[in-house]
């Protein structure tokens, strides 16, 4: 939590460092923050995740990391709800282009798959 407050919540990190990370590293950071938010109800992890410049493919990878539909736990459900909230908060940024609109379509399909399995 101290690393979140001291580093990840800083705009210089989220806007300067995070975008330069590899896709795998971005996913690892976002997945760890999502796990902290969903499992430990860590509000600072949630704020940090919302502050990251995530795009539709990043959010899709996050959803793919949530448990298998047949094994969905309350924690996984909380994670899906939080990712849905991230999408809602980033709709204006996510749909700024034609490719962004296509990505949102894929993302919304994945969200509905998860919601149907709840």
Coordinates of N, CA, C and O in Angstrom, one line a residue:
X1 N 0.8 -1.2 0.0 CA 0.0 0.0 0.0 C 0.9 1.3 0.0 O 0.5 2.2 -0.6
X2 N 2.0 1.2 0.7 CA 2.9 2.4 0.7 C 3.4 2.6 -0.7 O 3.6 3.8 -1.1
X3 N 3.7 1.6 -1.5 CA 4.2 1.7 -2.9 C 3.1 2.3 -3.7 O 3.4 3.2 -4.6
X4 N 1.9 1.9 -3.5 CA 0.8 2.5 -4.2 C 0.7 4.0 -4.0 O 0.6 4.8 -4.9
X5 N 0.7 4.4 -2.7 CA 0.5 5.8 -2.4 C 1.7 6.6 -2.8 O 1.6 7.7 -3.3
X6 N 2.9 6.1 -2.6 CA 4.2 6.8 -2.9 C 4.6 6.9 -4.4 O 5.2 7.8 -4.8
X7 N 4.2 5.8 -5.1 CA 4.6 5.8 -6.5 C 3.5 5.7 -7.5 O 3.3 6.6 -8.4
X8 N 2.7 4.7 -7.5 CA 1.7 4.4 -8.5 C 0.6 5.4 -8.6 O 0.1 5.7 -9.7
X9 N 0.2 6.1 -7.5 CA -0.8 7.1 -7.6 C -0.3 8.4 -8.1 O -1.0 9.3 -8.4
X10 N 1.0 8.6 -8.3 CA 1.6 9.8 -8.8 C 1.4 9.9 -10.3 O 1.6 8.9 -11.1
X11 N 0.9 11.0 -10.8 CA 0.7 11.2 -12.3 C 2.0 11.0 -13.1 O 1.9 10.5 -14.2
X12 N 3.1 11.3 -12.5 CA 4.4 11.1 -13.3 C 4.6 9.6 -13.5 O 5.2 9.3 -14.6
X13 N 4.2 8.8 -12.6 CA 4.4 7.4 -12.8 C 3.3 6.8 -13.8 O 3.6 6.1 -14.8
X14 N 2.0 7.2 -13.5 CA 1.0 6.6 -14.3 C 1.0 7.1 -15.8 O 0.7 6.4 -16.7
X15 N 1.4 8.4 -16.0 CA 1.4 8.9 -17.3 C 2.8 8.9 -18.0 O 2.9 9.0 -19.2
X16 N 3.9 8.7 -17.2 CA 5.2 8.7 -17.8 C 5.9 7.4 -17.8 O 6.4 7.0 -18.9
X17 N 5.8 6.6 -16.8 CA 6.4 5.3 -16.7 C 5.5 4.2 -17.2 O 6.0 3.4 -18.0
X18 N 4.3 4.1 -16.7 CA 3.4 3.0 -17.0 C 3.2 2.8 -18.5 O 3.3 1.7 -19.0
X19 N 3.0 3.9 -19.3 CA 2.8 3.7 -20.8 C 4.0 3.1 -21.5 O 3.9 2.5 -22.5
X20 N 5.2 3.2 -20.9 CA 6.4 2.7 -21.5 C 6.7 1.2 -21.2 O 7.6 0.6 -21.7
X21 N 5.9 0.7 -20.2 CA 6.1 -0.7 -19.9 C 5.7 -1.7 -21.0 O 4.8 -1.3 -21.8
X22 N 6.2 -2.9 -20.9 CA 5.7 -3.9 -21.9 C 4.3 -4.3 -21.6 O 3.8 -4.0 -20.5
X23 N 3.6 -4.9 -22.5 CA 2.2 -5.3 -22.3 C 2.1 -6.2 -21.1 O 1.2 -6.1 -20.3
X24 N 3.1 -7.1 -21.0 CA 3.1 -8.1 -19.9 C 3.2 -7.4 -18.6 O 2.5 -7.7 -17.6
X25 N 4.2 -6.4 -18.5 CA 4.4 -5.7 -17.2 C 3.2 -4.8 -16.9 O 2.8 -4.8 -15.7
X26 N 2.5 -4.2 -17.9 CA 1.3 -3.4 -17.6 C 0.2 -4.3 -17.0 O -0.4 -4.0 -16.1
X27 N 0.1 -5.5 -17.7 CA -0.9 -6.5 -17.2 C -0.6 -6.9 -15.8 O -1.5 -7.1 -14.9
X28 N 0.7 -7.2 -15.5 CA 1.0 -7.6 -14.1 C 0.7 -6.6 -13.1 O 0.2 -6.9 -12.0
X29 N 1.0 -5.3 -13.4 CA 0.7 -4.2 -12.5 C -0.8 -4.1 -12.3 O -1.3 -4.0 -11.2
X30 N -1.5 -4.0 -13.4 CA -3.0 -3.8 -13.3 C -3.6 -5.0 -12.6 O -4.5 -4.8 -11.8
X31 N -3.2 -6.2 -12.9 CA -3.7 -7.4 -12.2 C -3.5 -7.4 -10.7 O -4.3 -7.8 -9.9
X32 N -2.3 -7.0 -10.3 CA -2.0 -6.9 -8.9 C -2.8 -5.9 -8.2 O -3.3 -6.1 -7.1
X33 N -3.0 -4.8 -8.9 CA -3.9 -3.7 -8.3 C -5.3 -4.2 -8.2 O -6.0 -4.0 -7.2
X34 N -5.8 -4.9 -9.2 CA -7.2 -5.4 -9.2 C -7.3 -6.5 -8.1 O -8.3 -6.5 -7.4
X35 N -6.3 -7.3 -7.9 CA -6.4 -8.3 -6.9 C -6.4 -7.7 -5.5 O -7.2 -8.1 -4.6
X36 N -5.6 -6.6 -5.3 CA -5.6 -5.9 -4.0 C -7.0 -5.3 -3.8 O -7.5 -5.3 -2.7
X37 N -7.6 -4.7 -4.8 CA -8.9 -4.1 -4.7 C -10.0 -5.1 -4.4 O -10.8 -4.9 -3.5
X38 N -10.0 -6.2 -5.2 CA -11.1 -7.2 -5.0 C -10.9 -8.0 -3.8 O -11.9 -8.3 -3.1
X39 N -9.7 -8.5 -3.5 CA -9.5 -9.4 -2.3 C -9.4 -8.6 -1.0 O -9.9 -9.1 0.0
X40 N -8.7 -7.5 -1.0 CA -8.5 -6.8 0.3 C -9.3 -5.5 0.5 O -9.1 -4.8 1.4
X41 N -10.2 -5.3 -0.5 CA -11.0 -4.0 -0.5 C -10.1 -2.8 -0.3 O -10.4 -1.9 0.4
X42 N -8.9 -2.8 -1.0 CA -8.0 -1.7 -0.9 C -8.3 -0.6 -1.8 O -8.2 -0.7 -3.0
X43 N -8.9 0.5 -1.2 CA -9.3 1.6 -2.0 C -8.2 2.3 -2.7 O -8.4 2.8 -3.9
X44 N -7.0 2.4 -2.2 CA -5.9 3.0 -2.9 C -5.5 2.2 -4.1 O -5.1 2.8 -5.1
X45 N -5.6 0.9 -4.1 CA -5.3 0.1 -5.2 C -6.4 0.4 -6.3 O -6.0 0.5 -7.5
X46 N -7.6 0.5 -5.9 CA -8.7 0.9 -6.8 C -8.5 2.2 -7.5 O -8.6 2.4 -8.7
X47 N -8.1 3.2 -6.7 CA -7.8 4.5 -7.3 C -6.6 4.5 -8.2 O -6.6 5.1 -9.3
X48 N -5.6 3.7 -7.8 CA -4.4 3.6 -8.7 C -4.8 3.0 -10.0 O -4.4 3.4 -11.1
X49 N -5.6 1.9 -10.0 CA -6.0 1.2 -11.2 C -6.9 2.1 -12.1 O -6.7 2.2 -13.3
X50 N -7.8 2.9 -11.5 CA -8.6 3.8 -12.3 C -7.7 4.9 -12.9 O -8.1 5.5 -13.9
X51 N -6.6 5.3 -12.3 CA -5.7 6.3 -12.8 C -4.8 5.9 -13.8 O -4.1 6.7 -14.5
X52 N -4.7 4.6 -14.1 CA -3.7 4.1 -15.1 C -4.3 4.3 -16.5 O -5.5 4.2 -16.7
X53 N -3.5 4.7 -17.5 CA -4.0 4.9 -18.8 C -4.2 3.6 -19.6 O -3.5 3.2 -20.5
X54 N -5.2 2.8 -19.1 CA -5.5 1.5 -19.7 C -6.4 1.7 -20.9 O -7.3 2.5 -21.0
X55 N -6.1 0.9 -21.9 CA -6.9 0.8 -23.2 C -7.7 -0.4 -23.2 O -7.5 -1.3 -22.3
X56 N -8.6 -0.6 -24.2 CA -9.5 -1.7 -24.2 C -8.7 -3.1 -24.2 O -9.1 -4.0 -23.4
X57 N -7.6 -3.2 -25.0 CA -6.9 -4.5 -24.9 C -6.3 -4.8 -23.5 O -6.3 -5.9 -23.0
X58 N -5.9 -3.7 -22.8 CA -5.5 -3.9 -21.4 C -6.6 -4.4 -20.5 O -6.4 -5.3 -19.7
X59 N -7.8 -3.8 -20.6 CA -8.9 -4.2 -19.8 C -9.4 -5.6 -20.2 O -9.8 -6.4 -19.3
X60 N -9.3 -6.0 -21.5 CA -9.6 -7.4 -21.9 C -8.7 -8.4 -21.2 O -9.1 -9.4 -20.7
X61 N -7.4 -8.1 -21.2 CA -6.4 -9.0 -20.5 C -6.8 -9.1 -19.0 O -6.7 -10.2 -18.5
X62 N -7.2 -8.0 -18.4 CA -7.6 -8.0 -17.0 C -8.7 -9.0 -16.8 O -8.8 -9.8 -15.9
X63 N -9.7 -8.9 -17.7 CA -10.9 -9.7 -17.6 C -10.6 -11.2 -17.8 O -11.1 -12.1 -17.1
X64 N -9.6 -11.4 -18.7 CA -9.2 -12.8 -19.0 C -8.5 -13.4 -17.8 O -8.5 -14.6 -17.6
X65 N -7.9 -12.6 -17.0 CA -7.3 -13.1 -15.8 C -8.2 -13.4 -14.6 O -7.8 -14.0 -13.6
X66 N -9.5 -13.0 -14.7 CA -10.4 -13.3 -13.7 C -10.8 -14.7 -13.8 O -10.9 -15.3 -14.9
X67 N -11.1 -15.4 -12.7 CA -11.3 -16.8 -12.6 C -12.3 -17.4 -13.7 O -13.1 -16.7 -14.2
X68 N -12.1 -18.7 -13.9 CA -12.9 -19.4 -14.8 C -14.4 -19.3 -14.4 O -14.7 -19.3 -13.2
X69 N -15.3 -19.2 -15.4 CA -16.7 -18.9 -15.1 C -17.3 -20.0 -14.2 O -18.1 -19.7 -13.3
X70 N -16.9 -21.3 -14.3 CA -17.4 -22.3 -13.5 C -16.9 -22.3 -12.0 O -17.5 -22.9 -11.2
X71 N -15.8 -21.5 -11.8 CA -15.2 -21.4 -10.5 C -15.3 -20.0 -9.9 O -14.6 -19.7 -9.0
X72 N -16.2 -19.2 -10.5 CA -16.3 -17.8 -10.1 C -16.6 -17.6 -8.6 O -17.6 -18.2 -8.1
X73 N -15.8 -16.9 -7.9 CA -16.0 -16.7 -6.5 C -16.5 -15.2 -6.3 O -16.6 -14.5 -7.3
X74 N -16.8 -14.9 -5.1 CA -17.2 -13.5 -4.8 C -16.1 -12.5 -5.1 O -16.4 -11.4 -5.6
X75 N -14.9 -12.9 -4.9 CA -13.7 -12.1 -5.2 C -13.7 -11.8 -6.8 O -13.5 -10.7 -7.2
X76 N -13.9 -12.9 -7.5 CA -13.9 -12.7 -9.0 C -15.0 -11.9 -9.4 O -14.9 -11.0 -10.3
X77 N -16.2 -12.0 -8.8 CA -17.3 -11.2 -9.1 C -17.0 -9.7 -8.8 O -17.3 -8.8 -9.6
X78 N -16.4 -9.5 -7.7 CA -16.0 -8.1 -7.3 C -15.0 -7.5 -8.4 O -15.1 -6.4 -8.7
X79 N -14.1 -8.4 -8.8 CA -13.1 -7.9 -9.8 C -13.8 -7.6 -11.1 O -13.5 -6.5 -11.7
X80 N -14.8 -8.4 -11.6 CA -15.5 -8.1 -12.8 C -16.3 -6.8 -12.6 O -16.3 -5.9 -13.6
X81 N -16.9 -6.6 -11.5 CA -17.6 -5.3 -11.2 C -16.7 -4.1 -11.3 O -17.0 -3.1 -11.9
X82 N -15.5 -4.3 -10.7 CA -14.5 -3.2 -10.7 C -14.0 -2.9 -12.1 O -13.9 -1.7 -12.5
X83 N -13.7 -3.9 -12.9 CA -13.3 -3.7 -14.3 C -14.4 -3.0 -15.1 O -14.1 -2.1 -15.9
X84 N -15.6 -3.4 -14.8 CA -16.8 -2.7 -15.5 C -16.8 -1.3 -15.1 O -17.1 -0.4 -16.0
X85 N -16.6 -0.9 -13.9 CA -16.5 0.4 -13.4 C -15.4 1.2 -14.1 O -15.5 2.4 -14.5
X86 N -14.2 0.5 -14.3 CA -13.1 1.2 -15.0 C -13.5 1.5 -16.4 O -13.2 2.6 -16.9
X87 N -14.2 0.6 -17.1 CA -14.6 0.8 -18.5 C -15.6 2.0 -18.5 O -15.5 2.8 -19.4
X88 N -16.6 2.0 -17.6 CA -17.5 3.1 -17.6 C -16.8 4.4 -17.4 O -17.1 5.4 -18.1
X89 N -15.8 4.5 -16.5 CA -15.1 5.7 -16.3 C -14.2 6.1 -17.4 O -13.8 7.3 -17.5
X90 N -13.8 5.2 -18.3 CA -12.9 5.5 -19.4 C -13.6 5.5 -20.8 O -12.9 5.5 -21.8
X91 N -14.9 5.4 -20.8 CA -15.6 5.3 -22.1 C -15.2 6.4 -23.1 O -15.0 6.2 -24.3
X92 N -15.1 7.6 -22.6 CA -14.8 8.8 -23.5 C -13.4 8.6 -24.1 O -13.2 8.9 -25.3
X93 N -12.5 8.0 -23.4 CA -11.1 7.9 -23.9 C -11.0 6.6 -24.8 O -10.4 6.6 -25.8
X94 N -11.7 5.6 -24.4 CA -11.6 4.3 -25.1 C -12.2 4.4 -26.5 O -11.8 3.7 -27.4
X95 N -13.2 5.2 -26.7 CA -13.9 5.2 -28.0 C -13.6 6.3 -28.9 O -14.3 6.7 -29.8
X96 N -12.4 6.9 -28.8 CA -12.0 8.1 -29.6 C -11.7 7.8 -31.0 O -11.4 8.7 -31.8
X97 N -11.6 6.5 -31.4 CA -11.3 6.2 -32.8 C -12.1 5.0 -33.3 O -12.8 4.4 -32.5
X98 N -12.0 4.7 -34.6 CA -12.7 3.6 -35.1 C -12.2 2.3 -34.5 O -13.0 1.5 -34.1
X99 N -10.9 2.2 -34.4 CA -10.3 1.0 -33.7 C -10.8 0.9 -32.2 O -11.0 -0.1 -31.7
X100 N -10.9 2.1 -31.6 CA -11.3 2.2 -30.2 C -12.8 1.7 -30.1 O -13.1 0.9 -29.2
X101 N -13.6 2.0 -31.1 CA -15.0 1.5 -31.1 C -15.0 0.0 -31.2 O -15.8 -0.6 -30.6
X102 N -14.2 -0.5 -32.1 CA -14.1 -2.0 -32.3 C -13.7 -2.7 -31.0 O -14.2 -3.7 -30.6
X103 N -12.6 -2.0 -30.4 CA -12.1 -2.6 -29.1 C -13.2 -2.6 -28.0 O -13.3 -3.5 -27.2
X104 N -14.0 -1.5 -28.0 CA -15.1 -1.4 -27.0 C -16.1 -2.5 -27.2 O -16.6 -3.1 -26.3
X105 N -16.4 -2.8 -28.5 CA -17.3 -3.9 -28.8 C -16.8 -5.2 -28.3 O -17.6 -6.0 -27.7
X106 N -15.5 -5.5 -28.5 CA -14.9 -6.7 -28.0 C -15.0 -6.8 -26.4 O -15.3 -7.8 -25.8
X107 N -14.7 -5.6 -25.9 CA -14.7 -5.5 -24.4 C -16.1 -5.7 -23.8 O -16.2 -6.4 -22.9
X108 N -17.0 -5.1 -24.4 CA -18.4 -5.2 -23.9 C -18.9 -6.7 -24.1 O -19.6 -7.2 -23.2
X109 N -18.5 -7.3 -25.2 CA -18.9 -8.7 -25.3 C -18.3 -9.6 -24.2 O -19.0 -10.5 -23.7
X110 N -17.0 -9.3 -23.9 CA -16.4 -10.1 -22.8 C -17.0 -9.8 -21.5 O -17.3 -10.7 -20.7
X111 N -17.4 -8.6 -21.2 CA -18.1 -8.2 -20.0 C -19.4 -8.9 -19.9 O -19.8 -9.5 -18.8
X112 N -20.2 -9.0 -21.0 CA -21.5 -9.7 -21.0 C -21.3 -11.2 -20.8 O -22.1 -11.8 -20.1
X113 N -20.2 -11.8 -21.3 CA -19.9 -13.2 -21.1 C -19.8 -13.4 -19.6 O -20.3 -14.4 -19.0
X114 N -19.0 -12.5 -18.9 CA -18.8 -12.7 -17.5 C -20.1 -12.5 -16.7 O -20.3 -13.2 -15.8
X115 N -20.9 -11.5 -17.1 CA -22.1 -11.2 -16.4 C -23.1 -12.4 -16.6 O -23.8 -12.7 -15.6
X116 N -23.1 -13.0 -17.7 CA -24.0 -14.2 -17.9 C -23.7 -15.3 -17.1 O -24.5 -16.1 -16.7
X117 N -22.4 -15.5 -16.7 CA -21.9 -16.6 -15.9 C -22.1 -16.4 -14.4 O -21.8 -17.3 -13.7
X118 N -22.5 -15.2 -14.0 CA -22.7 -14.9 -12.6 C -23.9 -15.6 -12.0 O -24.9 -15.8 -12.6

